[in-house]
Tab-separated table of C-alpha atoms and ligand atoms in Angstrom:
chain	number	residue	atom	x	y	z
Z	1	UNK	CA	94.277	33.074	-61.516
Z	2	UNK	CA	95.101	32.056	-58.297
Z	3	UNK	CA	94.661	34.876	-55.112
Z	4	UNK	CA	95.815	34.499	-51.614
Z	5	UNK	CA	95.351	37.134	-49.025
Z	6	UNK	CA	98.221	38.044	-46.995
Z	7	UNK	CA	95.833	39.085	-44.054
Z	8	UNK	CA	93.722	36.323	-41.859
Z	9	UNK	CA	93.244	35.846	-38.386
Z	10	UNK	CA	95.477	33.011	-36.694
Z	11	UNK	CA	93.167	29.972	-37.210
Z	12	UNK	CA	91.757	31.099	-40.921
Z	13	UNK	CA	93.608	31.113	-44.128
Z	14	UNK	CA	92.897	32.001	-47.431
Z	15	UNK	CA	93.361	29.404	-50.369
Z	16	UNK	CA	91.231	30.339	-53.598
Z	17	UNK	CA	90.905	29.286	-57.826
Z	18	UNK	CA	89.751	31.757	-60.444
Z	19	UNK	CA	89.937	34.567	-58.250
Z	20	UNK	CA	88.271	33.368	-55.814
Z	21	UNK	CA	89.120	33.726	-52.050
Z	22	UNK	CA	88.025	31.722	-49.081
Z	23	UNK	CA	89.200	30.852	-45.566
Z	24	UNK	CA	89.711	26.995	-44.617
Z	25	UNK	CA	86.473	26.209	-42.913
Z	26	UNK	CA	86.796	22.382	-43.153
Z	27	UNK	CA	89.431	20.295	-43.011
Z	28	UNK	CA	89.342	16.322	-44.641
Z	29	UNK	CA	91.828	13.638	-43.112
Z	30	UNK	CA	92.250	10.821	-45.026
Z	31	UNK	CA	93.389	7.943	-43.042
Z	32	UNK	CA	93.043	7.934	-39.424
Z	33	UNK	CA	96.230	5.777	-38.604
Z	34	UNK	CA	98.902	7.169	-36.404
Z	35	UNK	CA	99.221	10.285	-39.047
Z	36	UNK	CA	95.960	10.646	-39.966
Z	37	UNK	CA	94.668	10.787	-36.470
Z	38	UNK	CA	97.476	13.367	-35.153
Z	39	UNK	CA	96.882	15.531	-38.590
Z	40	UNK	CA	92.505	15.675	-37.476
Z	41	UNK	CA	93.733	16.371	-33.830
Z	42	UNK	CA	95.486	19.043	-34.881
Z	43	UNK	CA	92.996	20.453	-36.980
Z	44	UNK	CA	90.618	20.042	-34.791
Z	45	UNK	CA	92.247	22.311	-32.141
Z	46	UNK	CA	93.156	24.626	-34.906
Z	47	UNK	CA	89.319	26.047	-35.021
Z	48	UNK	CA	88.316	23.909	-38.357
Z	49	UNK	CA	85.517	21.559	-38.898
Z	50	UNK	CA	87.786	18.472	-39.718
Z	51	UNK	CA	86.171	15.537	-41.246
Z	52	UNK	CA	88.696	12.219	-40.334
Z	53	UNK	CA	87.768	9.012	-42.828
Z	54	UNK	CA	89.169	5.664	-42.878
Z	55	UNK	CA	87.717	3.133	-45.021
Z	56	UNK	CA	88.238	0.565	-42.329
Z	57	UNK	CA	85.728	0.671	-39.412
Z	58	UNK	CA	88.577	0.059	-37.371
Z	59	UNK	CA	90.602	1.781	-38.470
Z	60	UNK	CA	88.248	4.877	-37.521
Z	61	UNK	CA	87.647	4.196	-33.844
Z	62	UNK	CA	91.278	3.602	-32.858
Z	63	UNK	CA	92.053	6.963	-34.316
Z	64	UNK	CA	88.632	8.918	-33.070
Z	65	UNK	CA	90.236	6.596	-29.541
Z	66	UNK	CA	93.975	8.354	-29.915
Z	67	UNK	CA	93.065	11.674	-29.857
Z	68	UNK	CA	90.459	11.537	-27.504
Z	69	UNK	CA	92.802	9.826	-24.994
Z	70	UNK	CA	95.376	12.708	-26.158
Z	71	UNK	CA	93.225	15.456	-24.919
Z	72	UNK	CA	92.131	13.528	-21.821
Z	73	UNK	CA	95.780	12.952	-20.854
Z	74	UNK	CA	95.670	16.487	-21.442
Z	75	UNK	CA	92.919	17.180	-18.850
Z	76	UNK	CA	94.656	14.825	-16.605
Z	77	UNK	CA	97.947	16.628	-16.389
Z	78	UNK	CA	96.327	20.262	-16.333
Z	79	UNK	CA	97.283	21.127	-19.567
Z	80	UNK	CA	93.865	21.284	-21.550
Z	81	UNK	CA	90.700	22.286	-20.023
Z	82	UNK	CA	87.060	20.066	-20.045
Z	83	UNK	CA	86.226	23.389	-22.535
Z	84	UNK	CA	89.259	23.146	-25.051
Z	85	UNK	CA	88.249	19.397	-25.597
Z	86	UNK	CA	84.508	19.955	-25.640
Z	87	UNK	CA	84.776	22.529	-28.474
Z	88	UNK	CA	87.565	20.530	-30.131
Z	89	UNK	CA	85.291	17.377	-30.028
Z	90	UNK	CA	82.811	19.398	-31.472
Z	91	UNK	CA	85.083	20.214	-34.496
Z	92	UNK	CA	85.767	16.777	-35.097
Z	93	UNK	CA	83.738	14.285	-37.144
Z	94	UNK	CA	84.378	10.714	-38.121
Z	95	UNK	CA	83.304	9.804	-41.521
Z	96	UNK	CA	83.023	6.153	-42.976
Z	97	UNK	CA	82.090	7.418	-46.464
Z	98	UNK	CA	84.816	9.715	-48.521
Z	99	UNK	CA	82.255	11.737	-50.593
Z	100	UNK	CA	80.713	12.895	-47.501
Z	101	UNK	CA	84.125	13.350	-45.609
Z	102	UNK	CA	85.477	15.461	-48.507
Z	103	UNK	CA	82.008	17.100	-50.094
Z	104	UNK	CA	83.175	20.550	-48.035
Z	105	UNK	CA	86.717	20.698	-47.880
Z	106	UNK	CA	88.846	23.351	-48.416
Z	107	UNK	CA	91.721	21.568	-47.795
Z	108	UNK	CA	92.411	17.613	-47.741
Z	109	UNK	CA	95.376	15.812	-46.439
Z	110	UNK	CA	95.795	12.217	-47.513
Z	111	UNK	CA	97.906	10.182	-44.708
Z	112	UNK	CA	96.941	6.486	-45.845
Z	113	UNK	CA	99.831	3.443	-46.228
Z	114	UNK	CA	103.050	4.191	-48.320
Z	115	UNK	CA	101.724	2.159	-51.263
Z	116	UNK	CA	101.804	4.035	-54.791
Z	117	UNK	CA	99.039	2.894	-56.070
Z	118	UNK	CA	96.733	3.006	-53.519
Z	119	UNK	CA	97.641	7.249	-52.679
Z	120	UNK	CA	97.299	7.519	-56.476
Z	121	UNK	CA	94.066	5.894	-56.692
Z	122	UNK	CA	93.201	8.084	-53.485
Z	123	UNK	CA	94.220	10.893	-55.607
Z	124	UNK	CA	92.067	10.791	-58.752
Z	125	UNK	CA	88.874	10.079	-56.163
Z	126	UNK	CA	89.943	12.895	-54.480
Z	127	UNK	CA	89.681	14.921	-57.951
Z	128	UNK	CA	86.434	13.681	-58.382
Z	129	UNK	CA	84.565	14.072	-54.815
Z	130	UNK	CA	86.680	17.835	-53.091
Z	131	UNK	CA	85.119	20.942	-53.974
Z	132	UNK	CA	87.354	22.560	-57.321
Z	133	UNK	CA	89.005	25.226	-54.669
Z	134	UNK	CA	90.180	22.398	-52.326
Z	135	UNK	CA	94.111	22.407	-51.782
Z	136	UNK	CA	94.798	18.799	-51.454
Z	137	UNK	CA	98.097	18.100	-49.526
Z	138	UNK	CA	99.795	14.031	-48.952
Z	139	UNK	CA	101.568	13.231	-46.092
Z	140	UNK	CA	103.520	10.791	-48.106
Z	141	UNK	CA	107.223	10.254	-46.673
Z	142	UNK	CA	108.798	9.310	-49.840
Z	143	UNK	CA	106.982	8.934	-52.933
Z	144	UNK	CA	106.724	11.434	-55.568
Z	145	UNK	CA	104.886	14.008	-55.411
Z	146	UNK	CA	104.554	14.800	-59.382
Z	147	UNK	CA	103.419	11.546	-59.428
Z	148	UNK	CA	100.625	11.389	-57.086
Z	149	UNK	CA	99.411	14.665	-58.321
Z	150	UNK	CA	98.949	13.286	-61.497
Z	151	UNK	CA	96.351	11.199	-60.946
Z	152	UNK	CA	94.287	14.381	-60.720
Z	153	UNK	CA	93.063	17.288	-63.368
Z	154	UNK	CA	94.454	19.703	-60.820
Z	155	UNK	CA	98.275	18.897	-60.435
Z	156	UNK	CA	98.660	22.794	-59.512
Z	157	UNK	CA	96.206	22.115	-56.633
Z	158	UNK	CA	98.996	19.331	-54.979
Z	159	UNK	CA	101.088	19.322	-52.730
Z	160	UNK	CA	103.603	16.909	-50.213
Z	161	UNK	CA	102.781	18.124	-46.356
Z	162	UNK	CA	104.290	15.645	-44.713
Z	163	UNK	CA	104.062	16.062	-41.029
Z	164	UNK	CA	105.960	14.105	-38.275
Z	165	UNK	CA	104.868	11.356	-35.667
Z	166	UNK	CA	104.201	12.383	-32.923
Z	167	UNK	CA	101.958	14.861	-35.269
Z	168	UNK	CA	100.760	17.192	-31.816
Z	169	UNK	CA	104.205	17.324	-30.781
Z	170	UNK	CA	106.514	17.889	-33.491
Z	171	UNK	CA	107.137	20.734	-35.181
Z	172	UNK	CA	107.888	20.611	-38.569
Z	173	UNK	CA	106.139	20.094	-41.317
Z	174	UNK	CA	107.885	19.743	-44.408
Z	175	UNK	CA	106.043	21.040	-47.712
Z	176	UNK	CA	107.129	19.378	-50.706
Z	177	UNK	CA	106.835	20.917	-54.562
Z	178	UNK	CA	106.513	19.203	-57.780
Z	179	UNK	CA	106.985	21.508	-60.609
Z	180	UNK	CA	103.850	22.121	-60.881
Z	181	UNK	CA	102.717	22.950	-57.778
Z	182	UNK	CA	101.482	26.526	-57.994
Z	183	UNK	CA	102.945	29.292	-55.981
Z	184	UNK	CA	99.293	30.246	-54.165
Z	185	UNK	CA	99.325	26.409	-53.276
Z	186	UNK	CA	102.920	26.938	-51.660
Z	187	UNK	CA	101.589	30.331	-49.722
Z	188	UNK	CA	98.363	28.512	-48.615
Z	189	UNK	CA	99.790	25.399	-47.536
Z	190	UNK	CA	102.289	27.809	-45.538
Z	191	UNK	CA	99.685	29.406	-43.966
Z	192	UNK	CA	97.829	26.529	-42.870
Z	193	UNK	CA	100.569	25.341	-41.787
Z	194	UNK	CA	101.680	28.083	-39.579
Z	195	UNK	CA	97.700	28.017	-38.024
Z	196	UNK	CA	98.681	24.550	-36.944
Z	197	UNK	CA	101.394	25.536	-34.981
Z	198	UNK	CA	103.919	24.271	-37.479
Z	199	UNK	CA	107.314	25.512	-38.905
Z	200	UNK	CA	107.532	25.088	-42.717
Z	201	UNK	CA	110.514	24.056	-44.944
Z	202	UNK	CA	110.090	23.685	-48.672
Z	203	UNK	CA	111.674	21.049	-50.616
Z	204	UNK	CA	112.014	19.918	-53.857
Z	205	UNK	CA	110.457	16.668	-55.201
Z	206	UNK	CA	113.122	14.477	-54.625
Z	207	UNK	CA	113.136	10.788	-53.569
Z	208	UNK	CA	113.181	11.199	-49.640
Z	209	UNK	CA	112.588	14.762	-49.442
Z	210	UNK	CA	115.163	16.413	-46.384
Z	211	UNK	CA	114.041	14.442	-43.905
Z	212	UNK	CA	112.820	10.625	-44.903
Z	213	UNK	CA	115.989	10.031	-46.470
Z	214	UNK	CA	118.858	11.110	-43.435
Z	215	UNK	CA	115.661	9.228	-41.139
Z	216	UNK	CA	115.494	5.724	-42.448
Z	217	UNK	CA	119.214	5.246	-43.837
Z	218	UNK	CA	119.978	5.764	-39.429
Z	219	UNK	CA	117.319	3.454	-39.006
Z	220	UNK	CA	118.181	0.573	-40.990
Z	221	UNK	CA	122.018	0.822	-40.411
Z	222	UNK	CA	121.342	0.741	-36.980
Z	223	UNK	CA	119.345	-2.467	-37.323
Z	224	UNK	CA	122.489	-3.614	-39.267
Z	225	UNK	CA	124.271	-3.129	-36.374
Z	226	UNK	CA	121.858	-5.071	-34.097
Z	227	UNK	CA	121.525	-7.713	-36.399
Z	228	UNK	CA	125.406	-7.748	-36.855
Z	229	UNK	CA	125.591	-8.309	-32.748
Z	230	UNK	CA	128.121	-4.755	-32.770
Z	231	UNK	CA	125.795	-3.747	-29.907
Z	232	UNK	CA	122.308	-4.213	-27.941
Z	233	UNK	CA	119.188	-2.384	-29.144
Z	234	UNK	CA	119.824	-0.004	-25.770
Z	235	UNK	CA	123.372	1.047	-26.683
Z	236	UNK	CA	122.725	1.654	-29.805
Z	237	UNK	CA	120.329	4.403	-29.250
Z	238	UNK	CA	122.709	5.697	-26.589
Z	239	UNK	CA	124.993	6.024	-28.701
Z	240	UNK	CA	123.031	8.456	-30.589
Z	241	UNK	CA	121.129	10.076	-27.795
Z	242	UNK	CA	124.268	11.011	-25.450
Z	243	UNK	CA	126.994	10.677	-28.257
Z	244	UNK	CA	125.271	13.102	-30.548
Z	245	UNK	CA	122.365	14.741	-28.964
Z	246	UNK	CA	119.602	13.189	-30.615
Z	247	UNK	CA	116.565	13.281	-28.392
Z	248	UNK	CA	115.298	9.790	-29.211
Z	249	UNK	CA	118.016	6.561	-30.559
Z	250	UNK	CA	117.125	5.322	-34.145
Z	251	UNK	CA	115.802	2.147	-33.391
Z	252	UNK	CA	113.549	3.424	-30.414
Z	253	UNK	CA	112.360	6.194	-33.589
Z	254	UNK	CA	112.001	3.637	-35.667
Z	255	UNK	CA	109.708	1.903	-33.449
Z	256	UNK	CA	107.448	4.521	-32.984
Z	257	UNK	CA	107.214	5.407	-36.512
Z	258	UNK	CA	106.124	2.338	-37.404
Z	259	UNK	CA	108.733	-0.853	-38.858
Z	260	UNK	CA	106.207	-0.816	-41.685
Z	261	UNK	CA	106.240	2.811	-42.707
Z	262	UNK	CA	109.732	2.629	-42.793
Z	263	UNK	CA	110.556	-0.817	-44.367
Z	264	UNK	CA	107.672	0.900	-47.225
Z	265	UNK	CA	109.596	4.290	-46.994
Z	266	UNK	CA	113.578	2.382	-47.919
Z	267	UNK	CA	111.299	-0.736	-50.561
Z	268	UNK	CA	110.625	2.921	-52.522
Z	269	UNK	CA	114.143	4.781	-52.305
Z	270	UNK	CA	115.577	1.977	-53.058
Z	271	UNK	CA	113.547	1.521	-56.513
Z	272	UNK	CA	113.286	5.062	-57.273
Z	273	UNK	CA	117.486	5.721	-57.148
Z	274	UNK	CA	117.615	2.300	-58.071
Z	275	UNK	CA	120.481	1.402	-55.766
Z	276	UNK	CA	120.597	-1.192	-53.257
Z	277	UNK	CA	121.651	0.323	-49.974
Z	278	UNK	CA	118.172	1.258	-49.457
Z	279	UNK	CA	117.163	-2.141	-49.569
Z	280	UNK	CA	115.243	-2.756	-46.155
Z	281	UNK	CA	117.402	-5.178	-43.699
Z	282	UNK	CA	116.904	-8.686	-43.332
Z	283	UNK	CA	115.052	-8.358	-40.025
Z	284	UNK	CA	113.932	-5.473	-40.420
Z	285	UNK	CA	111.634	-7.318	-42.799
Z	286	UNK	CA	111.247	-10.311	-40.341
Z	287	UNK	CA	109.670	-8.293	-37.776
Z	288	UNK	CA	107.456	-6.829	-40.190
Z	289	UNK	CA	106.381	-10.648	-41.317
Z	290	UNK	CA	105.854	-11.324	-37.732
Z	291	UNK	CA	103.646	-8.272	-36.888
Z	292	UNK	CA	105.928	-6.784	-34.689
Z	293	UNK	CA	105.506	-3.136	-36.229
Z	294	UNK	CA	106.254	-0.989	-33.442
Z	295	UNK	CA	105.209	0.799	-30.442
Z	296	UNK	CA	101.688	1.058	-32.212
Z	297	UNK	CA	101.169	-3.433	-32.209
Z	298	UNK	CA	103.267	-3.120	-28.481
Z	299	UNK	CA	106.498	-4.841	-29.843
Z	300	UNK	CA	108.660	-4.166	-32.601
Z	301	UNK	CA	112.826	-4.205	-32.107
Z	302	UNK	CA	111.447	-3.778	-28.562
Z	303	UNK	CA	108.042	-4.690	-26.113
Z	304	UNK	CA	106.511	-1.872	-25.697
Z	305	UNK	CA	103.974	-3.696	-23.504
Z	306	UNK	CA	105.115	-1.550	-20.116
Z	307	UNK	CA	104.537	1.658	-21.937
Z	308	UNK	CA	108.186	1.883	-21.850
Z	309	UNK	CA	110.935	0.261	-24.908
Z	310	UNK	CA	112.315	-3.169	-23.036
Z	311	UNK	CA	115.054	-5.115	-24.756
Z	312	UNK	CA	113.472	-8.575	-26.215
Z	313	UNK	CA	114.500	-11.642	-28.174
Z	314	UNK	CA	114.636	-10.958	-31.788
Z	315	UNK	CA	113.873	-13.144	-34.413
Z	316	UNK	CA	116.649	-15.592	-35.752
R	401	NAD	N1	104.278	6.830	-39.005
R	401	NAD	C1	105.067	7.884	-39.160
R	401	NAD	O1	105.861	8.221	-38.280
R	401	NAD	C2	104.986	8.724	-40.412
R	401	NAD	C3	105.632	9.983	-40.420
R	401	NAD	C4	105.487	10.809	-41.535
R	401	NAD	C5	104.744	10.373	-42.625
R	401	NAD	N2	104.168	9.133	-42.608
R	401	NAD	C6	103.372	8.751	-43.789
R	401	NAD	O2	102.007	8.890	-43.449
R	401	NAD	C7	101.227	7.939	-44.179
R	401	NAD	C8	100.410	7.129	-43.210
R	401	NAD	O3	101.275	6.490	-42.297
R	401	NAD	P1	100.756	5.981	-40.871
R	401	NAD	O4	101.963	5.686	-40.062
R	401	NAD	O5	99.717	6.897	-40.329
R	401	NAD	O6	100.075	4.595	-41.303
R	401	NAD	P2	99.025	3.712	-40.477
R	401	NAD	O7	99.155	2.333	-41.009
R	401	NAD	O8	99.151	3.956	-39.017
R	401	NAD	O9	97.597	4.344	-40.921
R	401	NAD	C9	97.062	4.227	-42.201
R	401	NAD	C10	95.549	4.311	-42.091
R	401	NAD	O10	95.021	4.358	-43.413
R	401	NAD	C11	93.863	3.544	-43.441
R	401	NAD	N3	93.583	3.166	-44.824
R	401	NAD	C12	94.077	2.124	-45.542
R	401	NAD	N4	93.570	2.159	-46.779
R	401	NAD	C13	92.749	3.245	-46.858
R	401	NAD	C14	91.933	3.810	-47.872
R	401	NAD	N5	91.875	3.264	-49.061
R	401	NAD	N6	91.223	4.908	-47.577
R	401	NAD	C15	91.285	5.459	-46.344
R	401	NAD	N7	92.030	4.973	-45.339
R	401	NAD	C16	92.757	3.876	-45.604
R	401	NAD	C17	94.172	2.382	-42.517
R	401	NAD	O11	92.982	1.754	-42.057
R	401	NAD	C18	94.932	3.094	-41.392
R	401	NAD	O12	94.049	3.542	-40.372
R	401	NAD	C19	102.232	7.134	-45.001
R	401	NAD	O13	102.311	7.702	-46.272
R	401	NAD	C20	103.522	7.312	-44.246
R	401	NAD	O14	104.657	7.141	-45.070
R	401	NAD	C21	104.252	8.312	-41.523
């Protein structure tokens, strides 16, 4: 039987099995890519140990990089002190090995690429090497949740927290049920959430959730549109910034989340409702071929080289 207090300080939550309770003392990242690295960040400043693994060497440093250049552009514009960032440093702790990263953890959130198999294979490790307790969340944008969760003994234990790029910045974080997901999973993942800062909204287990579904449908048509010569790259997101208030255009968004993540994100929709107008576009796909991913590789629908999005030749 599953028990979650109601009553914890800001930065400590409850999340227990059997009857037991315990607060979230450490924190396991898995993946330390653009998510990965903004979900430790975050953790980090939230007052848990966080434990951030990659299995790529590289992969590690540029994240362990990102957020400490996060917190010194912090420092630099007066918003975080030399303190806040030494104790915040001292939360967080790179880990090349997954047993170790996950031995403690009371809760683990999973933020590697948007390929099925590898988050389920992820997922039945995960069952293997975290603690019995351990809540063990995915920051997967569109697969299913029921799914992934059943690559482990503990399906009750699983649950979609997928959080949103920038992962400091933005606010939401968007908690995702599978039928099976138990109810103290829900209220703990709520309440960690809340310690990060976040605002919740649960959805079902649907193909897309709320949000990855409205998100890259904009995106893609609005590569149509580029392709299609209706506008340039600069209008387009105009359109959408000063014609209907969004704060960023969809191809600048689409950009910084990463042409990748999304061409993965629609290559998934597309075969889980099993209908075509999901199917990534044409060069949306070439620009993936040719590297150009995004913000993150400095060009992607635009060069990002000047720190700022500059119209550039696209691929024929
Ligand atoms: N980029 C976004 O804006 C965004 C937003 C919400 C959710 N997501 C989701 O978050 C997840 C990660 O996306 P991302 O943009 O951070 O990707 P990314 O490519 O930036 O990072 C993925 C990281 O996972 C690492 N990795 C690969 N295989 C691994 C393994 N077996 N074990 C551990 N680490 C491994 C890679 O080295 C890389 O550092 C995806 O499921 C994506 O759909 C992305």
């Amino acid at each position: 039987m599953l028990r979650v207090s109601n009553h914890f300080p800001s930065n400590h939550h409850e999340v227990g099995r059997f009857g037991l309770v315990m607060e979230i003392r450490c924190v396991a990242v898995i993946g330390a890519g653009t998510m990965g690295a903004g979900i430790a960040q975050v953790c980090a400043q939230s007052g848990w140990k966080t434990h951030l693994f990659d299995a790529f060497p590289e992969g590690l440093e540029r994240g362990m990089q990102r957020i400490n250049a996060f917190w010194d552009k912090g420092i630099a514009r007066g918003k975080t002190t030399t303190e806040q960032k030494e104790e915040w440093s001292n939360n967080l702790h790179s880990f090349a090995d997954m047993a170790l990263a996950v031995a403690e953890a009371d809760l683990v959130i999973e933020a590697v690429p948007e390929i099925p198999e590898l988050k389920h294979s992820i997922f039945s490790e995960l069952d293997r090497l975290a603690p019995p307790h351990a809540l063990l969340g995915t920051n997967t944008s569109s697969l299913s949740i029921a799914d992934i969760a059943a690559a482990t003994s503990r399906p009750e234990n699983v649950i979609g927290m997928h959080f949103f790029n920038p992962v400091p910045i933005m606010k939401l974080l968007e908690l995702v049920r599978h039928d099976l997901t138990s109810e103290a999973t829900i209220t703990a993942a709520q309440s960690a959430g809340a310690a990060m800062g976040k605002t919740t909204i649960l959805v079902k287990d649907i193909p897309g959730f709320a949000t990855s579904r409205l998100g890259v449908a904009l995106g893609n048509e609005a590569i149509r549109m580029l392709s299609d010569g209706v506008a340039s790259a600069k209008d387009i997101d105009t359109a959408m910034v000063l014609g209907y208030k969004h704060p960023m255009g969809p191809l600048a968004l689409s950009d910084l989340v990463g042409l990748d993540v999304r061409r993965d994100i629609l290559k998934n929709l597309q075969s889980s409702f099993n209908d075509d107008a999901y199917a990534p576009h044409p060069l949306l796909e070439k620009l993936v071929a040719a590297g150009r991913l995004g913000k993150k590789t400095g060009i992607g629908i635009y060069d990002w080289s000047s720190g700022e999005a500059e119209e550039t030749e696209l691929p024929e």
